Amino acid sequence: MATTDTVLRPDHASRRRHFIFTEEHDQLRESIGSFVEKELQPHAQEWEESTFPNWVFQRMGELGFLGLSYPEEYGGQGGDYYCNLVLAEEMTKSNSGGLAMGVAVHTDMATPPIFLFGTEEQRQRYLVPAIKGEKISCLGITEPDAGSDVAGTKTRAVRDGDEYVINGSKTYITNGHRADFIVLVTKTDPDAGYDGFSLFLVDMDLPGVIREKKLEKLGMHASDTALLAFQDVRVPAEAILGQEGKGFYHIMWELQGERLIGAAGCVAGAQRCFDRTLEFAKERTAFGRPIGRFQVIRHKFAEMATKIEAARQMVYTTAWRFEHGEYPVREISMAKLHASRVAVEVADECIQIHGGAGYMKEYGVERVWRDMRLNRIGAGTDEIMLDVIGRSYGI
Ligand SMILES: Cc1cc2nc3c(=O)[nH]c(=O)nc-3n(C[C@H](O)[C@H](O)[C@H](O)COP(=O)(O)OP(=O)(O)OC[C@H]3O[C@@H](n4cnc5c(N)ncnc54)[C@H](O)[C@@H]3O)c2cc1C
């Protein structure tokens, strides 16, 4: 029989998993998390200076972490989309936003279009070695004069017999210096509007592919970010990825997965920053008591926890719809907008709670703030997300 004691006692410590996850996801979480903590996290500080090494891809390929939701026939693990969420969440344990981003570009941005739109030959040539960690990928959308406005792409691919000749440039390309190939957005017919785009799979060692500057940035220091030039790069006609002329729609599809996985990383990163700061607030004393005992600090935690939980529910519910075959662009945009804002707000508040220590590298929260700040810009800015959401109501 239920008693007041059993029914009304708040269960703050409940570890019940969210309904989208199963025991297998828990096991996967455990194995990725322990790998990240043992093999990646110890290098986090060093890689902030040097960028992370390529062996990370090889090692993660060996462990099967680069193809969690790809079919086994391509070397993947045959899991569902939620496995990718688990990876994005567990990668935050590396204490390196740049590392998590470099891996996510490979697993959730550059390779999904190859699986969905690629020919069997392209899958064998690029996807299979990418899943093994033998080939590293990058994604080239942004150009010096075309970021939010993808339709303003100037990189041209012109047909010449059995080949295409590519000219143009791409900027801010994550993994651009280390990549073996790029999924490249080009215009094949400048007069055809949105129907004039095509994607190409381009080997980065081809003549005319120039890796220009390694760009210096505010955060995400462990990742490499490249300015790339393409000068008369010749690729065979079979290098087209997906349908000729449909590249704009293909890349818009890609961006949905990129945004959702980014949102999952934001929630997990914010939670981690929250947890570390909570420990700090229990230990740090001022005016004779732990700072967490001041109501103003307690309320900061309450605000942060509420925001993180709301963002998490948005991400999980949207992922559930995505996994069930829906294409919830509005909700993905909302989740991306909200989760990235929450991550930046939480990191900022965590610095405040740390006081001067928050400004010091030693405590790690300043890095979270610098890393997280990118999420309000990359993969579509806040302003673009708001526009996508607003337009979805027919205005
Ligand atoms: C560290 C880093 C890594 C990145 N990695 C990659 C990568 O791997 N591959 C890749 O292709 N790109 C990458 N990007 C690029 C990123 O996606 C773009 O920076 C982003 O889409 C914004 O484009 P932009 O920088 O050209 O800004 P702009 O488009 O020039 O925007 C400038 C400002 O104008 C606002 N704005 C623009 N249009 C509108 C509008 N219609 N309404 C209201 N406001 C508007 C924007 O919101 C923003 O505030 C990366 C960027 C960074 C910083």
Tab-separated table of C-alpha atoms and ligand atoms in Angstrom:
chain	number	residue	atom	x	y	z
A	1	MET	CA	0.000	0.000	0.000
A	2	ALA	CA	1.244	3.466	-0.843
A	3	THR	CA	2.179	5.590	2.123
A	4	THR	CA	2.746	9.317	2.323
A	5	ASP	CA	6.395	8.549	2.732
A	6	THR	CA	6.770	6.500	-0.483
A	7	VAL	CA	4.465	8.578	-2.690
A	8	LEU	CA	5.487	12.062	-1.715
A	9	ARG	CA	9.221	11.714	-1.270
A	10	PRO	CA	10.982	13.596	-4.093
A	11	ASP	CA	13.284	11.298	-6.045
A	12	HIS	CA	16.025	13.756	-6.955
A	13	ALA	CA	18.613	11.042	-7.353
A	14	SER	CA	16.612	8.944	-9.816
A	15	ARG	CA	18.838	7.624	-12.579
A	16	ARG	CA	15.983	6.538	-14.859
A	17	ARG	CA	17.122	6.865	-18.449
A	18	HIS	CA	15.172	8.819	-21.035
A	19	PHE	CA	12.672	6.717	-22.989
A	20	ILE	CA	14.557	7.022	-26.271
A	21	PHE	CA	17.498	5.075	-24.829
A	22	THR	CA	17.832	1.366	-24.099
A	23	GLU	CA	20.243	-0.768	-22.122
A	24	GLU	CA	22.393	-1.105	-25.255
A	25	HIS	CA	22.716	2.671	-25.402
A	26	ASP	CA	23.800	2.639	-21.758
A	27	GLN	CA	26.487	0.087	-22.567
A	28	LEU	CA	27.626	2.118	-25.546
A	29	ARG	CA	27.723	5.225	-23.346
A	30	GLU	CA	29.837	3.370	-20.829
A	31	SER	CA	32.339	2.165	-23.414
A	32	ILE	CA	32.667	5.496	-25.269
A	33	GLY	CA	32.832	7.415	-21.992
A	34	SER	CA	35.575	5.271	-20.533
A	35	PHE	CA	37.580	5.424	-23.778
A	36	VAL	CA	37.261	9.224	-23.888
A	37	GLU	CA	38.264	9.614	-20.247
A	38	LYS	CA	41.211	7.236	-20.467
A	39	GLU	CA	42.620	7.904	-23.923
A	40	LEU	CA	41.569	11.406	-24.936
A	41	GLN	CA	40.948	13.524	-21.842
A	42	PRO	CA	44.559	13.263	-20.541
A	43	HIS	CA	45.763	15.026	-23.714
A	44	ALA	CA	43.175	17.806	-23.725
A	45	GLN	CA	45.506	20.534	-22.543
A	46	GLU	CA	48.323	19.577	-24.890
A	47	TRP	CA	45.947	19.462	-27.885
A	48	GLU	CA	44.666	22.953	-27.125
A	49	GLU	CA	48.139	24.071	-28.170
A	50	SER	CA	48.865	21.682	-31.030
A	51	THR	CA	45.440	20.505	-32.344
A	52	PHE	CA	44.571	16.850	-31.846
A	53	PRO	CA	46.512	14.167	-33.759
A	54	ASN	CA	45.115	12.004	-36.544
A	55	TRP	CA	45.555	8.794	-34.549
A	56	VAL	CA	42.339	9.716	-32.749
A	57	PHE	CA	40.421	8.828	-35.922
A	58	GLN	CA	42.311	5.557	-36.376
A	59	ARG	CA	41.730	4.556	-32.775
A	60	MET	CA	38.050	5.497	-32.831
A	61	GLY	CA	37.696	3.603	-36.115
A	62	GLU	CA	39.233	0.487	-34.547
A	63	LEU	CA	36.776	0.749	-31.673
A	64	GLY	CA	33.828	1.105	-34.059
A	65	PHE	CA	32.883	4.601	-32.863
A	66	LEU	CA	33.010	6.307	-36.263
A	67	GLY	CA	30.169	4.365	-37.837
A	68	LEU	CA	27.712	3.765	-35.022
A	69	SER	CA	24.567	4.131	-37.111
A	70	TYR	CA	25.905	2.949	-40.468
A	71	PRO	CA	25.063	-0.579	-41.648
A	72	GLU	CA	27.448	-3.398	-40.855
A	73	GLU	CA	28.071	-4.055	-44.563
A	74	TYR	CA	30.024	-0.761	-44.623
A	75	GLY	CA	31.850	-1.507	-41.403
A	76	GLY	CA	29.353	0.325	-39.216
A	77	GLN	CA	27.665	-0.891	-36.039
A	78	GLY	CA	24.126	-0.886	-37.434
A	79	GLY	CA	22.794	1.214	-34.549
A	80	ASP	CA	20.081	3.862	-34.538
A	81	TYR	CA	20.369	7.638	-34.573
A	82	TYR	CA	20.387	7.770	-30.782
A	83	CYS	CA	23.838	6.122	-30.839
A	84	ASN	CA	25.127	9.277	-32.541
A	85	LEU	CA	23.614	11.341	-29.724
A	86	VAL	CA	25.442	9.141	-27.220
A	87	LEU	CA	28.728	9.734	-29.062
A	88	ALA	CA	28.189	13.511	-29.168
A	89	GLU	CA	27.350	13.553	-25.467
A	90	GLU	CA	30.223	11.342	-24.348
A	91	MET	CA	32.776	13.249	-26.427
A	92	THR	CA	32.278	16.219	-24.103
A	93	LYS	CA	34.156	14.178	-21.485
A	94	SER	CA	37.298	14.874	-23.495
A	95	ASN	CA	37.269	18.425	-22.087
A	96	SER	CA	38.016	19.570	-25.608
A	97	GLY	CA	35.351	21.191	-27.752
A	98	GLY	CA	37.721	21.277	-30.705
A	99	LEU	CA	38.292	17.535	-30.573
A	100	ALA	CA	34.572	16.781	-30.237
A	101	MET	CA	33.865	19.059	-33.198
A	102	GLY	CA	36.560	17.514	-35.412
A	103	VAL	CA	35.122	14.055	-34.809
A	104	ALA	CA	31.504	15.209	-35.252
A	105	VAL	CA	32.337	16.817	-38.601
A	106	HIS	CA	33.576	13.404	-39.733
A	107	THR	CA	30.790	11.221	-38.276
A	108	ASP	CA	27.740	13.467	-38.521
A	109	MET	CA	28.413	16.063	-41.198
A	110	ALA	CA	30.701	14.908	-44.012
A	111	THR	CA	29.906	11.179	-44.149
A	112	PRO	CA	26.063	11.118	-43.874
A	113	PRO	CA	25.575	12.592	-47.383
A	114	ILE	CA	27.887	9.879	-48.790
A	115	PHE	CA	25.769	7.187	-47.207
A	116	LEU	CA	22.462	8.735	-48.253
A	117	PHE	CA	23.254	10.103	-51.712
A	118	GLY	CA	26.437	8.256	-52.728
A	119	THR	CA	26.801	5.509	-55.317
A	120	GLU	CA	27.959	2.078	-54.188
A	121	GLU	CA	31.410	2.876	-55.556
A	122	GLN	CA	31.572	6.156	-53.592
A	123	ARG	CA	30.477	4.391	-50.434
A	124	GLN	CA	33.228	1.809	-50.858
A	125	ARG	CA	35.863	4.390	-51.725
A	126	TYR	CA	35.051	7.032	-49.088
A	127	LEU	CA	32.547	5.844	-46.503
A	128	VAL	CA	34.155	2.481	-45.689
A	129	PRO	CA	37.647	3.909	-44.994
A	130	ALA	CA	36.077	6.867	-43.165
A	131	ILE	CA	34.299	4.474	-40.804
A	132	LYS	CA	37.597	2.629	-40.252
A	133	GLY	CA	39.310	5.938	-39.477
A	134	GLU	CA	41.686	5.438	-42.391
A	135	LYS	CA	40.403	8.458	-44.323
A	136	ILE	CA	39.530	11.748	-42.671
A	137	SER	CA	36.773	13.920	-44.092
A	138	CYS	CA	35.745	17.554	-44.094
A	139	LEU	CA	32.766	19.490	-45.372
A	140	GLY	CA	33.079	22.577	-47.556
A	141	ILE	CA	30.049	24.847	-47.607
A	142	THR	CA	31.207	28.252	-46.360
A	143	GLU	CA	33.094	30.666	-48.610
A	144	PRO	CA	34.717	34.004	-47.897
A	145	ASP	CA	31.682	35.726	-49.473
A	146	ALA	CA	28.967	33.181	-48.744
A	147	GLY	CA	28.261	31.873	-45.233
A	148	SER	CA	24.657	32.157	-44.094
A	149	ASP	CA	23.716	32.840	-47.684
A	150	VAL	CA	24.623	29.440	-49.138
A	151	ALA	CA	22.851	30.441	-52.356
A	152	GLY	CA	25.660	32.971	-52.843
A	153	THR	CA	28.189	30.143	-53.388
A	154	LYS	CA	30.740	31.087	-56.025
A	155	THR	CA	32.813	27.895	-56.273
A	156	ARG	CA	32.194	26.681	-59.818
A	157	ALA	CA	32.382	23.213	-61.314
A	158	VAL	CA	32.378	23.287	-65.106
A	159	ARG	CA	31.953	20.174	-67.227
A	160	ASP	CA	34.815	19.411	-69.607
A	161	GLY	CA	34.338	16.097	-71.407
A	162	ASP	CA	34.319	13.314	-68.832
A	163	GLU	CA	35.579	15.636	-66.111
A	164	TYR	CA	34.610	18.695	-64.101
A	165	VAL	CA	36.986	21.564	-63.473
A	166	ILE	CA	36.551	23.196	-60.070
A	167	ASN	CA	37.570	26.740	-59.128
A	168	GLY	CA	36.805	28.647	-55.953
A	169	SER	CA	37.557	28.864	-52.266
A	170	LYS	CA	36.134	27.687	-48.958
A	171	THR	CA	36.800	29.039	-45.505
A	172	TYR	CA	36.519	28.075	-41.831
A	173	ILE	CA	36.731	24.416	-42.862
A	174	THR	CA	37.069	22.126	-39.837
A	175	ASN	CA	39.533	19.261	-40.468
A	176	GLY	CA	40.525	21.101	-43.656
A	177	HIS	CA	44.239	20.692	-43.011
A	178	ARG	CA	44.165	17.024	-42.119
A	179	ALA	CA	41.374	15.756	-44.395
A	180	ASP	CA	41.893	13.152	-47.122
A	181	PHE	CA	38.738	14.258	-48.920
A	182	ILE	CA	36.131	16.977	-48.873
A	183	VAL	CA	32.394	16.988	-49.533
A	184	LEU	CA	32.341	20.148	-51.588
A	185	VAL	CA	29.405	22.428	-52.394
A	186	THR	CA	29.691	23.944	-55.872
A	187	LYS	CA	27.569	25.646	-58.466
A	188	THR	CA	27.305	23.735	-61.714
A	189	ASP	CA	24.677	26.010	-63.298
A	190	PRO	CA	24.800	29.611	-62.051
A	191	ASP	CA	21.581	30.484	-63.881
A	192	ALA	CA	19.462	27.746	-62.323
A	193	GLY	CA	19.021	29.237	-58.830
A	194	TYR	CA	18.607	26.577	-56.143
A	195	ASP	CA	18.663	23.926	-58.897
A	196	GLY	CA	22.156	24.922	-59.993
A	197	PHE	CA	24.146	23.365	-57.123
A	198	SER	CA	26.050	20.075	-57.066
A	199	LEU	CA	28.078	18.294	-54.409
A	200	PHE	CA	31.427	16.708	-55.238
A	201	LEU	CA	33.695	14.283	-53.458
A	202	VAL	CA	37.161	15.715	-53.967
A	203	ASP	CA	40.433	14.085	-52.905
A	204	MET	CA	42.483	16.671	-51.077
A	205	ASP	CA	45.757	15.569	-52.684
A	206	LEU	CA	44.634	16.444	-56.216
A	207	PRO	CA	46.653	19.074	-58.103
A	208	GLY	CA	45.113	22.508	-57.569
A	209	VAL	CA	43.766	21.843	-54.056
A	210	ILE	CA	45.590	24.359	-51.886
A	211	ARG	CA	45.421	24.325	-48.115
A	212	GLU	CA	46.063	27.930	-47.352
A	213	LYS	CA	46.070	29.350	-43.862
A	214	LYS	CA	45.470	27.529	-40.589
A	215	LEU	CA	43.071	30.001	-39.048
A	216	GLU	CA	43.501	31.280	-35.477
A	217	LYS	CA	40.337	31.356	-33.427
A	218	LEU	CA	38.674	32.299	-30.116
A	219	GLY	CA	38.031	28.708	-29.019
A	220	MET	CA	37.850	25.138	-30.347
A	221	HIS	CA	41.642	25.291	-30.342
A	222	ALA	CA	42.153	21.550	-30.637
A	223	SER	CA	40.505	21.570	-34.088
A	224	ASP	CA	42.157	22.743	-37.276
A	225	THR	CA	40.282	25.318	-39.315
A	226	ALA	CA	41.322	25.935	-42.898
A	227	LEU	CA	41.072	28.397	-45.703
A	228	LEU	CA	41.089	26.305	-48.890
A	229	ALA	CA	41.529	27.206	-52.546
A	230	PHE	CA	40.577	25.136	-55.591
A	231	GLN	CA	42.429	26.108	-58.722
A	232	ASP	CA	41.516	24.206	-61.895
A	233	VAL	CA	40.995	21.020	-59.908
A	234	ARG	CA	40.002	18.229	-62.290
A	235	VAL	CA	37.716	15.502	-61.024
A	236	PRO	CA	35.963	12.735	-62.986
A	237	ALA	CA	32.236	13.155	-63.631
A	238	GLU	CA	31.652	10.250	-61.199
A	239	ALA	CA	32.870	12.519	-58.388
A	240	ILE	CA	29.440	14.161	-58.254
A	241	LEU	CA	27.739	13.205	-55.004
A	242	GLY	CA	23.994	12.776	-55.375
A	243	GLN	CA	22.040	14.310	-58.205
A	244	GLU	CA	23.594	16.965	-60.387
A	245	GLY	CA	21.744	20.224	-59.765
A	246	LYS	CA	20.278	19.033	-56.447
A	247	GLY	CA	23.256	19.845	-54.241
A	248	PHE	CA	21.484	22.695	-52.445
A	249	TYR	CA	18.722	20.382	-51.241
A	250	HIS	CA	21.240	17.672	-50.355
A	251	ILE	CA	23.253	20.065	-48.203
A	252	MET	CA	20.120	21.436	-46.514
A	253	TRP	CA	19.335	17.843	-45.490
A	254	GLU	CA	22.893	17.425	-44.176
A	255	LEU	CA	22.572	20.597	-42.108
A	256	GLN	CA	19.606	19.188	-40.178
A	257	GLY	CA	21.686	16.300	-38.783
A	258	GLU	CA	24.597	18.657	-38.149
A	259	ARG	CA	22.376	21.031	-36.164
A	260	LEU	CA	20.756	18.332	-34.075
A	261	ILE	CA	24.032	16.666	-33.167
A	262	GLY	CA	25.500	20.087	-32.338
A	263	ALA	CA	22.530	20.739	-30.056
A	264	ALA	CA	23.126	17.417	-28.265
A	265	GLY	CA	26.770	18.369	-27.713
A	266	CYS	CA	25.692	21.749	-26.338
A	267	VAL	CA	23.368	20.176	-23.784
A	268	ALA	CA	25.980	17.651	-22.653
A	269	GLY	CA	28.699	20.309	-22.522
A	270	ALA	CA	26.471	22.606	-20.472
A	271	GLN	CA	25.611	19.769	-18.085
A	272	ARG	CA	29.277	18.958	-17.591
A	273	CYS	CA	30.138	22.572	-16.901
A	274	PHE	CA	27.208	22.745	-14.461
A	275	ASP	CA	28.364	19.601	-12.617
A	276	ARG	CA	31.921	20.844	-12.213
A	277	THR	CA	30.719	24.218	-11.028
A	278	LEU	CA	28.340	22.631	-8.545
A	279	GLU	CA	31.270	20.793	-6.960
A	280	PHE	CA	33.174	24.059	-6.839
A	281	ALA	CA	30.235	25.886	-5.206
A	282	LYS	CA	30.038	23.224	-2.491
A	283	GLU	CA	33.720	23.572	-1.663
A	284	ARG	CA	34.520	27.240	-2.118
A	285	THR	CA	33.735	29.255	0.968
A	286	ALA	CA	33.139	32.972	1.475
A	287	PHE	CA	31.787	34.800	4.491
A	288	GLY	CA	32.008	31.586	6.482
A	289	ARG	CA	29.954	29.280	4.261
A	290	PRO	CA	30.132	27.440	0.952
A	291	ILE	CA	29.134	29.878	-1.794
A	292	GLY	CA	26.410	27.439	-2.942
A	293	ARG	CA	24.596	28.274	0.288
A	294	PHE	CA	23.959	31.838	-0.807
A	295	GLN	CA	20.479	32.018	-2.222
A	296	VAL	CA	21.613	34.025	-5.203
A	297	ILE	CA	24.068	31.272	-6.185
A	298	ARG	CA	21.543	28.531	-5.492
A	299	HIS	CA	19.104	30.256	-7.804
A	300	LYS	CA	21.731	30.491	-10.518
A	301	PHE	CA	22.012	26.701	-10.387
A	302	ALA	CA	18.233	26.347	-10.427
A	303	GLU	CA	17.985	28.582	-13.508
A	304	MET	CA	20.790	26.721	-15.280
A	305	ALA	CA	19.407	23.277	-14.473
A	306	THR	CA	15.972	24.245	-15.746
A	307	LYS	CA	17.354	25.614	-18.987
A	308	ILE	CA	19.558	22.566	-19.553
A	309	GLU	CA	16.688	20.176	-18.892
A	310	ALA	CA	14.369	22.045	-21.273
A	311	ALA	CA	17.038	22.000	-23.994
A	312	ARG	CA	17.671	18.301	-23.408
A	313	GLN	CA	13.998	17.446	-23.794
A	314	MET	CA	13.850	19.420	-27.034
A	315	VAL	CA	16.866	17.571	-28.412
A	316	TYR	CA	15.633	14.114	-27.398
A	317	THR	CA	12.068	14.626	-28.605
A	318	THR	CA	13.294	16.023	-31.915
A	319	ALA	CA	15.759	13.143	-32.279
A	320	TRP	CA	12.885	10.726	-31.633
A	321	ARG	CA	10.902	12.289	-34.494
A	322	PHE	CA	13.991	12.229	-36.753
A	323	GLU	CA	14.600	8.557	-35.946
A	324	HIS	CA	10.977	7.802	-36.814
A	325	GLY	CA	11.391	9.112	-40.329
A	326	GLU	CA	10.102	12.653	-39.886
A	327	TYR	CA	11.975	15.676	-41.189
A	328	PRO	CA	11.288	18.132	-38.353
A	329	VAL	CA	13.211	21.140	-39.662
A	330	ARG	CA	11.362	23.618	-37.441
A	331	GLU	CA	12.035	21.665	-34.251
A	332	ILE	CA	15.650	20.964	-35.204
A	333	SER	CA	16.147	24.699	-35.722
A	334	MET	CA	14.504	25.407	-32.364
A	335	ALA	CA	16.643	22.797	-30.602
A	336	LYS	CA	19.827	24.132	-32.213
A	337	LEU	CA	18.959	27.744	-31.374
A	338	HIS	CA	17.920	27.030	-27.807
A	339	ALA	CA	20.632	24.514	-26.886
A	340	SER	CA	23.462	26.684	-28.188
A	341	ARG	CA	22.144	29.754	-26.368
A	342	VAL	CA	21.719	27.747	-23.164
A	343	ALA	CA	25.271	26.364	-23.443
A	344	VAL	CA	26.754	29.852	-23.749
A	345	GLU	CA	24.590	31.230	-20.919
A	346	VAL	CA	25.481	28.327	-18.645
A	347	ALA	CA	29.199	28.591	-19.364
A	348	ASP	CA	29.063	32.326	-18.702
A	349	GLU	CA	27.225	31.844	-15.405
A	350	CYS	CA	29.674	29.101	-14.390
A	351	ILE	CA	32.567	31.518	-14.895
A	352	GLN	CA	30.720	33.999	-12.665
A	353	ILE	CA	30.193	31.410	-9.942
A	354	HIS	CA	33.892	30.529	-10.040
A	355	GLY	CA	34.832	34.174	-9.526
A	356	GLY	CA	38.459	34.884	-10.463
A	357	ALA	CA	39.108	31.167	-10.765
A	358	GLY	CA	36.605	31.090	-13.619
A	359	TYR	CA	38.845	33.397	-15.578
A	360	MET	CA	41.829	31.097	-15.102
A	361	LYS	CA	42.604	28.326	-17.580
A	362	GLU	CA	43.233	25.872	-14.771
A	363	TYR	CA	39.531	25.482	-13.977
A	364	GLY	CA	38.430	24.795	-17.540
A	365	VAL	CA	35.202	26.787	-17.539
A	366	GLU	CA	36.641	29.640	-19.593
A	367	ARG	CA	37.460	27.089	-22.304
A	368	VAL	CA	33.872	25.821	-22.291
A	369	TRP	CA	32.635	29.381	-22.757
A	370	ARG	CA	35.051	30.036	-25.648
A	371	ASP	CA	34.277	26.695	-27.298
A	372	MET	CA	30.520	26.945	-26.853
A	373	ARG	CA	30.376	30.427	-28.311
A	374	LEU	CA	30.892	28.925	-31.761
A	375	ASN	CA	27.596	27.080	-31.599
A	376	ARG	CA	25.592	30.280	-31.942
A	377	ILE	CA	27.406	30.901	-35.250
A	378	GLY	CA	28.419	27.590	-36.852
A	379	ALA	CA	25.986	25.351	-38.753
A	380	GLY	CA	23.628	28.314	-39.102
A	381	THR	CA	23.625	31.387	-36.877
A	382	ASP	CA	20.984	32.230	-34.260
A	383	GLU	CA	19.567	34.763	-36.688
A	384	ILE	CA	19.254	32.179	-39.459
A	385	MET	CA	17.627	29.687	-37.066
A	386	LEU	CA	15.099	32.355	-36.064
A	387	ASP	CA	14.385	33.043	-39.711
A	388	VAL	CA	13.879	29.343	-40.521
A	389	ILE	CA	11.534	28.988	-37.537
A	390	GLY	CA	9.641	32.202	-38.358
A	391	ARG	CA	9.235	31.329	-42.022
A	392	SER	CA	7.919	27.882	-41.111
A	393	TYR	CA	4.751	29.683	-39.947
A	394	GLY	CA	4.222	31.064	-43.431
A	395	ILE	CA	5.364	34.604	-42.677
B	1	LIG	C1	35.370	27.489	-35.927
B	1	LIG	C2	34.461	27.387	-37.114
B	1	LIG	C3	34.346	26.166	-37.770
B	1	LIG	C4	33.531	26.064	-38.909
B	1	LIG	N1	33.508	24.875	-39.609
B	1	LIG	C5	32.909	24.855	-40.834
B	1	LIG	C6	33.035	23.713	-41.680
B	1	LIG	O1	33.644	22.697	-41.318
B	1	LIG	N2	32.479	23.761	-42.911
B	1	LIG	C7	31.790	24.861	-43.363
B	1	LIG	O2	31.325	24.845	-44.493
B	1	LIG	N3	31.645	25.957	-42.572
B	1	LIG	C8	32.195	25.978	-41.329
B	1	LIG	N4	32.066	27.101	-40.542
B	1	LIG	C9	31.344	28.245	-41.057
B	1	LIG	C10	30.033	28.605	-40.338
B	1	LIG	O3	29.030	27.663	-40.621
B	1	LIG	C11	29.680	30.033	-40.776
B	1	LIG	O4	30.595	30.894	-40.139
B	1	LIG	C12	28.259	30.418	-40.430
B	1	LIG	O5	27.342	29.718	-41.237
B	1	LIG	C13	28.006	31.925	-40.622
B	1	LIG	O6	28.446	32.373	-41.866
B	1	LIG	P1	29.410	33.668	-41.954
B	1	LIG	O7	30.541	33.456	-41.026
B	1	LIG	O8	29.738	33.907	-43.376
B	1	LIG	O9	28.562	34.848	-41.398
B	1	LIG	P2	27.575	35.795	-42.247
B	1	LIG	O10	26.656	34.969	-43.050
B	1	LIG	O11	28.389	36.822	-42.946
B	1	LIG	O12	26.749	36.491	-41.089
B	1	LIG	C14	27.194	37.642	-40.382
B	1	LIG	C15	26.045	38.105	-39.486
B	1	LIG	O13	24.918	38.466	-40.302
B	1	LIG	C16	23.781	37.751	-39.872
B	1	LIG	N5	22.924	37.421	-41.005
B	1	LIG	C17	23.290	36.886	-42.197
B	1	LIG	N6	22.208	36.694	-42.951
B	1	LIG	C18	21.145	37.099	-42.233
B	1	LIG	C19	19.735	37.136	-42.464
B	1	LIG	N7	19.201	36.685	-43.593
B	1	LIG	N8	18.942	37.623	-41.495
B	1	LIG	C20	19.460	38.085	-40.331
B	1	LIG	N9	20.779	38.064	-40.048
B	1	LIG	C21	21.596	37.573	-40.990
B	1	LIG	C22	24.339	36.483	-39.242
B	1	LIG	O14	23.408	35.889	-38.376
B	1	LIG	C23	25.571	37.017	-38.530
B	1	LIG	O15	25.191	37.589	-37.316
B	1	LIG	C24	32.813	27.194	-39.367
B	1	LIG	C25	32.901	28.410	-38.677
B	1	LIG	C26	33.722	28.521	-37.572
B	1	LIG	C27	33.833	29.856	-36.896
